[in-house]
Amino acid sequence: MTFFLETERLFLRQFSDSDLEFFLAYRNDPEVAIYQGWDTPYPREKAIKFIDHMKVAAPMQSQWLQVAVELKSTQQMIGDVAFFLKRDDERQAIIGYSLARPFWGKGYAFEAVSCLLGYLFDELDLHRVIAECDVENVSSWRLLERLDFRREAHFVEGTFFKGEYGSEYQFAMLGREWKARKLS
């Protein structure tokens, strides 16, 4: 299966070999990595293996599918979005996203995540989508609020992350909320 979605300014597509250098650059940016599950430096060998895997990956239970976000105007990869179908309920997913710093604050994350939500709710007919973020990642939780996610939980020092306990917010949206949002 080839994954491909399109918005006004973006393509969401499977990774390709040509994404390697840009992928390495933003994965090695400490400001991008601070709230993400990878450490810096992010090794080239790991990036090659990751891209090789994601080039042929398909949406399925118990595995993240990460897809490249490409800017149409320049054909440059600017980040990625991802989702994971829950093991215990394949009609629920967890999403994630990251963009390279030069593309922050331009509405690309909103556009890419909106497109992903459309796919998850409209194409896969999911019941519920969840997103989690560090409470200090203000841009991320504000994005989720703009997308009309509901903040459902605040886990105070509930996760051991990068050597210390951190606090997270959990957000969610139901399929019926997505559909109502589109109608309004």
GROMACS .gro file of N, CA, C and O in nm, residues 26-110:
model
  340
   26TYR      N    1   1.654   1.761   1.094
   26TYR     CA    2   1.558   1.801   1.199
   26TYR      C    3   1.557   1.702   1.314
   26TYR      O    4   1.530   1.740   1.427
   27ARG      N    5   1.593   1.577   1.290
   27ARG     CA    6   1.604   1.483   1.402
   27ARG      C    7   1.721   1.519   1.493
   27ARG      O    8   1.723   1.482   1.610
   28ASN      N    9   1.820   1.589   1.440
   28ASN     CA   10   1.936   1.628   1.518
   28ASN      C   11   1.928   1.770   1.571
   28ASN      O   12   2.022   1.819   1.632
   29ASP      N   13   1.816   1.836   1.551
   29ASP     CA   14   1.795   1.970   1.605
   29ASP      C   15   1.744   1.954   1.749
   29ASP      O   16   1.634   1.903   1.771
   30PRO      N   17   1.822   1.996   1.849
   30PRO     CA   18   1.779   1.978   1.989
   30PRO      C   19   1.645   2.043   2.021
   30PRO      O   20   1.571   1.992   2.105
   31GLU      N   21   1.610   2.154   1.954
   31GLU     CA   22   1.482   2.218   1.980
   31GLU      C   23   1.364   2.139   1.924
   31GLU      O   24   1.254   2.146   1.977
   32VAL      N   25   1.386   2.061   1.818
   32VAL     CA   26   1.282   1.973   1.765
   32VAL      C   27   1.272   1.848   1.852
   32VAL      O   28   1.163   1.800   1.883
   33ALA      N   29   1.386   1.797   1.894
   33ALA     CA   30   1.391   1.669   1.966
   33ALA      C   31   1.349   1.678   2.113
   33ALA      O   32   1.319   1.576   2.174
   34ILE      N   33   1.346   1.798   2.168
   34ILE     CA   34   1.328   1.812   2.313
   34ILE      C   35   1.205   1.738   2.367
   34ILE      O   36   1.211   1.676   2.473
   35TYR      N   37   1.095   1.739   2.295
   35TYR     CA   38   0.972   1.673   2.342
   35TYR      C   39   0.943   1.544   2.266
   35TYR      O   40   0.834   1.489   2.279
   36GLN      N   41   1.037   1.499   2.186
   36GLN     CA   42   1.017   1.379   2.105
   36GLN      C   43   1.086   1.259   2.168
   36GLN      O   44   1.173   1.273   2.254
   37GLY      N   45   1.051   1.141   2.120
   37GLY     CA   46   1.101   1.018   2.179
   37GLY      C   47   1.239   0.975   2.132
   37GLY      O   48   1.283   0.866   2.164
   38TRP      N   49   1.308   1.058   2.057
   38TRP     CA   50   1.443   1.023   2.013
   38TRP      C   51   1.544   1.114   2.081
   38TRP      O   52   1.512   1.222   2.128
   39ASP      N   53   1.667   1.066   2.086
   39ASP     CA   54   1.777   1.143   2.144
   39ASP      C   55   1.865   1.200   2.034
   39ASP      O   56   1.869   1.147   1.922
   40THR      N   57   1.936   1.305   2.067
   40THR     CA   58   2.036   1.359   1.976
   40THR      C   59   2.173   1.330   2.035
   40THR      O   60   2.187   1.329   2.159
   41PRO      N   61   2.272   1.301   1.955
   41PRO     CA   62   2.264   1.296   1.809
   41PRO      C   63   2.187   1.173   1.761
   41PRO      O   64   2.192   1.066   1.822
   42TYR      N   65   2.116   1.192   1.651
   42TYR     CA   66   2.040   1.085   1.588
   42TYR      C   67   2.129   1.028   1.477
   42TYR      O   68   2.160   1.098   1.382
   43PRO      N   69   2.172   0.902   1.490
   43PRO     CA   70   2.271   0.848   1.397
   43PRO      C   71   2.218   0.824   1.255
   43PRO      O   72   2.103   0.787   1.236
   44ARG      N   73   2.305   0.846   1.158
   44ARG     CA   74   2.274   0.824   1.017
   44ARG      C   75   2.224   0.681   0.993
   44ARG      O   76   2.127   0.660   0.920
   45GLU      N   77   2.289   0.583   1.053
   45GLU     CA   78   2.251   0.443   1.032
   45GLU      C   79   2.108   0.417   1.078
   45GLU      O   80   2.032   0.345   1.014
   46LYS      N   81   2.070   0.478   1.189
   46LYS     CA   82   1.935   0.463   1.241
   46LYS      C   83   1.835   0.531   1.148
   46LYS      O   84   1.725   0.480   1.124
   47ALA      N   85   1.871   0.647   1.093
   47ALA     CA   86   1.783   0.718   1.000
   47ALA      C   87   1.762   0.637   0.872
   47ALA      O   88   1.650   0.628   0.821
   48ILE      N   89   1.867   0.578   0.821
   48ILE     CA   90   1.856   0.495   0.700
   48ILE      C   91   1.764   0.376   0.725
   48ILE      O   92   1.674   0.348   0.645
   49LYS      N   93   1.782   0.311   0.838
   49LYS     CA   94   1.698   0.196   0.873
   49LYS      C   95   1.552   0.239   0.889
   49LYS      O   96   1.460   0.172   0.842
   50PHE      N   97   1.530   0.352   0.956
   50PHE     CA   98   1.396   0.405   0.976
   50PHE      C   99   1.328   0.432   0.842
   50PHE      O  100   1.215   0.391   0.817
   51ILE      N  101   1.396   0.504   0.753
   51ILE     CA  102   1.339   0.539   0.623
   51ILE      C  103   1.313   0.413   0.541
   51ILE      O  104   1.206   0.401   0.479
   52ASP      N  105   1.406   0.319   0.542
   52ASP     CA  106   1.384   0.193   0.469
   52ASP      C  107   1.257   0.123   0.517
   52ASP      O  108   1.182   0.069   0.438
   53HIS      N  109   1.234   0.125   0.647
   53HIS     CA  110   1.116   0.061   0.704
   53HIS      C  111   0.989   0.139   0.666
   53HIS      O  112   0.889   0.079   0.624
   54MET      N  113   0.991   0.270   0.680
   54MET     CA  114   0.871   0.350   0.654
   54MET      C  115   0.837   0.360   0.506
   54MET      O  116   0.722   0.386   0.471
   55LYS      N  117   0.933   0.338   0.418
   55LYS     CA  118   0.905   0.341   0.274
   55LYS      C  119   0.802   0.236   0.234
   55LYS      O  120   0.728   0.254   0.138
   56VAL      N  121   0.798   0.126   0.309
   56VAL     CA  122   0.710   0.014   0.273
   56VAL      C  123   0.607  -0.017   0.381
   56VAL      O  124   0.528  -0.110   0.367
   57ALA      N  125   0.605   0.061   0.488
   57ALA     CA  126   0.513   0.034   0.599
   57ALA      C  127   0.369   0.066   0.557
   57ALA      O  128   0.343   0.149   0.471
   58ALA      N  129   0.276  -0.003   0.622
   58ALA     CA  130   0.133   0.019   0.599
   58ALA      C  131   0.065   0.037   0.733
   58ALA      O  132   0.113  -0.013   0.835
   59PRO      N  133  -0.049   0.105   0.734
   59PRO     CA  134  -0.122   0.120   0.861
   59PRO      C  135  -0.164  -0.017   0.914
   59PRO      O  136  -0.219  -0.098   0.840
   60MET      N  137  -0.131  -0.042   1.038
   60MET     CA  138  -0.171  -0.168   1.100
   60MET      C  139  -0.164  -0.154   1.251
   60MET      O  140  -0.105  -0.060   1.301
   61GLN      N  141  -0.222  -0.249   1.318
   61GLN     CA  142  -0.217  -0.247   1.463
   61GLN      C  143  -0.073  -0.267   1.511
   61GLN      O  144   0.007  -0.333   1.446
   62SER      N  145  -0.044  -0.212   1.625
   62SER     CA  146   0.081  -0.231   1.698
   62SER      C  147   0.205  -0.180   1.626
   62SER      O  148   0.315  -0.223   1.655
   63GLN      N  149   0.190  -0.089   1.532
   63GLN     CA  150   0.306  -0.031   1.465
   63GLN      C  151   0.276   0.112   1.424
   63GLN      O  152   0.171   0.140   1.368
   64TRP      N  153   0.366   0.202   1.454
   64TRP     CA  154   0.351   0.340   1.410
   64TRP      C  155   0.372   0.348   1.260
   64TRP      O  156   0.462   0.283   1.206
   65LEU      N  157   0.291   0.427   1.194
   65LEU     CA  158   0.315   0.462   1.054
   65LEU      C  159   0.348   0.610   1.052
   65LEU      O  160   0.264   0.694   1.090
   66GLN      N  161   0.470   0.641   1.014
   66GLN     CA  162   0.512   0.781   1.002
   66GLN      C  163   0.523   0.811   0.854
   66GLN      O  164   0.577   0.731   0.777
   67VAL      N  165   0.468   0.925   0.816
   67VAL     CA  166   0.472   0.968   0.676
   67VAL      C  167   0.532   1.107   0.667
   67VAL      O  168   0.517   1.189   0.757
   68ALA      N  169   0.602   1.129   0.558
   68ALA     CA  170   0.668   1.257   0.535
   68ALA      C  171   0.566   1.364   0.501
   68ALA      O  172   0.466   1.337   0.434
   69VAL      N  173   0.591   1.484   0.548
   69VAL     CA  174   0.513   1.602   0.510
   69VAL      C  175   0.602   1.680   0.414
   69VAL      O  176   0.713   1.721   0.449
   70GLU      N  177   0.552   1.697   0.292
   70GLU     CA  178   0.629   1.764   0.187
   70GLU      C  179   0.559   1.893   0.147
   70GLU      O  180   0.438   1.896   0.125
   71LEU      N  181   0.636   1.999   0.135
   71LEU     CA  182   0.585   2.128   0.090
   71LEU      C  183   0.571   2.122  -0.063
   71LEU      O  184   0.669   2.100  -0.134
   72LYS      N  185   0.450   2.141  -0.114
   72LYS     CA  186   0.426   2.132  -0.258
   72LYS      C  187   0.511   2.230  -0.338
   72LYS      O  188   0.564   2.196  -0.443
   73SER      N  189   0.522   2.353  -0.288
   73SER     CA  190   0.587   2.459  -0.365
   73SER      C  191   0.735   2.434  -0.388
   73SER      O  192   0.790   2.480  -0.488
   74THR      N  193   0.800   2.362  -0.297
   74THR     CA  194   0.944   2.338  -0.311
   74THR      C  195   0.979   2.191  -0.324
   74THR      O  196   1.094   2.157  -0.348
   75GLN      N  197   0.881   2.103  -0.304
   75GLN     CA  198   0.901   1.958  -0.304
   75GLN      C  199   1.001   1.916  -0.196
   75GLN      O  200   1.070   1.816  -0.209
   76GLN      N  201   1.007   1.993  -0.088
   76GLN     CA  202   1.097   1.965   0.023
   76GLN      C  203   1.019   1.903   0.138
   76GLN      O  204   0.910   1.948   0.173
   77MET      N  205   1.075   1.800   0.198
   77MET     CA  206   1.018   1.742   0.318
   77MET      C  207   1.038   1.842   0.431
   77MET      O  208   1.147   1.897   0.447
   78ILE      N  209   0.931   1.865   0.510
   78ILE     CA  210   0.941   1.962   0.618
   78ILE      C  211   0.915   1.900   0.755
   78ILE      O  212   0.924   1.968   0.857
   79GLY      N  213   0.883   1.771   0.759
   79GLY     CA  214   0.856   1.705   0.886
   79GLY      C  215   0.782   1.576   0.862
   79GLY      O  216   0.785   1.521   0.753
   80ASP      N  217   0.713   1.529   0.966
   80ASP     CA  218   0.635   1.407   0.952
   80ASP      C  219   0.516   1.407   1.046
   80ASP      O  220   0.513   1.480   1.144
   81VAL      N  221   0.418   1.325   1.012
   81VAL     CA  222   0.304   1.297   1.099
   81VAL      C  223   0.296   1.146   1.112
   81VAL      O  224   0.346   1.073   1.027
   82ALA      N  225   0.234   1.101   1.220
   82ALA     CA  226   0.233   0.958   1.246
   82ALA      C  227   0.105   0.917   1.317
   82ALA      O  228   0.040   1.000   1.382
   83PHE      N  229   0.073   0.789   1.305
   83PHE     CA  230  -0.036   0.735   1.384
   83PHE      C  231  -0.010   0.587   1.414
   83PHE      O  232   0.068   0.520   1.347
   84PHE      N  233  -0.078   0.543   1.517
   84PHE     CA  234  -0.063   0.408   1.571
   84PHE      C  235  -0.203   0.360   1.605
   84PHE      O  236  -0.274   0.424   1.683
   85LEU      N  237  -0.247   0.250   1.545
   85LEU     CA  238  -0.376   0.191   1.580
   85LEU      C  239  -0.356   0.109   1.707
   85LEU      O  240  -0.267   0.024   1.715
   86LYS      N  241  -0.440   0.135   1.806
   86LYS     CA  242  -0.423   0.069   1.936
   86LYS      C  243  -0.440  -0.083   1.924
   86LYS      O  244  -0.525  -0.131   1.851
   87ARG      N  245  -0.359  -0.154   1.999
   87ARG     CA  246  -0.363  -0.301   1.997
   87ARG      C  247  -0.497  -0.356   2.044
   87ARG      O  248  -0.548  -0.451   1.988
   88ASP      N  249  -0.552  -0.295   2.148
   88ASP     CA  250  -0.674  -0.348   2.208
   88ASP      C  251  -0.802  -0.296   2.144
   88ASP      O  252  -0.912  -0.341   2.178
   89ASP      N  253  -0.791  -0.199   2.052
   89ASP     CA  254  -0.909  -0.146   1.984
   89ASP      C  255  -0.864  -0.075   1.857
   89ASP      O  256  -0.823   0.041   1.860
   90GLU      N  257  -0.874  -0.143   1.745
   90GLU     CA  258  -0.823  -0.091   1.619
   90GLU      C  259  -0.903   0.027   1.565
   90GLU      O  260  -0.867   0.085   1.463
   91ARG      N  261  -1.011   0.066   1.631
   91ARG     CA  262  -1.086   0.186   1.590
   91ARG      C  263  -1.043   0.308   1.670
   91ARG      O  264  -1.106   0.413   1.663
   92GLN      N  265  -0.932   0.294   1.746
   92GLN     CA  266  -0.874   0.408   1.816
   92GLN      C  267  -0.728   0.420   1.774
   92GLN      O  268  -0.659   0.319   1.755
   93ALA      N  269  -0.682   0.543   1.762
   93ALA     CA  270  -0.544   0.567   1.721
   93ALA      C  271  -0.482   0.675   1.808
   93ALA      O  272  -0.551   0.759   1.865
   94ILE      N  273  -0.351   0.671   1.814
   94ILE     CA  274  -0.270   0.775   1.876
   94ILE      C  275  -0.195   0.843   1.763
   94ILE      O  276  -0.146   0.776   1.672
   95ILE      N  277  -0.188   0.976   1.766
   95ILE     CA  278  -0.117   1.048   1.661
   95ILE      C  279   0.004   1.121   1.718
   95ILE      O  280   0.014   1.146   1.838
   96GLY      N  281   0.096   1.156   1.629
   96GLY     CA  282   0.212   1.236   1.663
   96GLY      C  283   0.253   1.318   1.542
   96GLY      O  284   0.209   1.291   1.430
   97TYR      N  285   0.339   1.416   1.564
   97TYR     CA  286   0.381   1.504   1.456
   97TYR      C  287   0.508   1.576   1.497
   97TYR      O  288   0.533   1.600   1.615
   98SER      N  289   0.589   1.610   1.398
   98SER     CA  290   0.705   1.696   1.421
   98SER      C  291   0.740   1.765   1.290
   98SER      O  292   0.732   1.705   1.183
   99LEU      N  293   0.777   1.892   1.303
   99LEU     CA  294   0.819   1.970   1.187
   99LEU      C  295   0.956   2.030   1.215
   99LEU      O  296   0.989   2.059   1.331
  100ALA      N  297   1.031   2.050   1.109
  100ALA     CA  298   1.160   2.119   1.121
  100ALA      C  299   1.135   2.263   1.164
  100ALA      O  300   1.034   2.325   1.126
  101ARG      N  301   1.225   2.316   1.241
  101ARG     CA  302   1.207   2.449   1.300
  101ARG      C  303   1.177   2.561   1.200
  101ARG      O  304   1.094   2.647   1.229
  102PRO      N  305   1.241   2.564   1.082
  102PRO     CA  306   1.209   2.674   0.989
  102PRO      C  307   1.063   2.677   0.944
  102PRO      O  308   1.017   2.777   0.889
  103PHE      N  309   0.989   2.570   0.970
  103PHE     CA  310   0.850   2.561   0.924
  103PHE      C  311   0.749   2.575   1.037
  103PHE      O  312   0.629   2.558   1.016
  104TRP      N  313   0.795   2.607   1.156
  104TRP     CA  314   0.707   2.631   1.269
  104TRP      C  315   0.634   2.764   1.249
  104TRP      O  316   0.687   2.859   1.191
  105GLY      N  317   0.513   2.772   1.301
  105GLY     CA  318   0.439   2.897   1.304
  105GLY      C  319   0.383   2.942   1.171
  105GLY      O  320   0.344   3.058   1.157
  106LYS      N  321   0.375   2.853   1.074
  106LYS     CA  322   0.325   2.889   0.941
  106LYS      C  323   0.195   2.816   0.906
  106LYS      O  324   0.148   2.824   0.793
  107GLY      N  325   0.139   2.744   1.003
  107GLY     CA  326   0.014   2.673   0.979
  107GLY      C  327   0.030   2.536   0.916
  107GLY      O  328  -0.070   2.468   0.890
  108TYR      N  329   0.153   2.493   0.892
  108TYR     CA  330   0.174   2.362   0.828
  108TYR      C  331   0.134   2.247   0.919
  108TYR      O  332   0.077   2.147   0.871
  109ALA      N  333   0.163   2.257   1.047
  109ALA     CA  334   0.126   2.149   1.138
  109ALA      C  335  -0.026   2.135   1.145
  109ALA      O  336  -0.080   2.025   1.139
  110PHE      N  337  -0.096   2.248   1.154
  110PHE     CA  338  -0.243   2.245   1.155
  110PHE      C  339  -0.296   2.178   1.028
  110PHE      O  340  -0.383   2.092   1.034
   0.00000   0.00000   0.00000
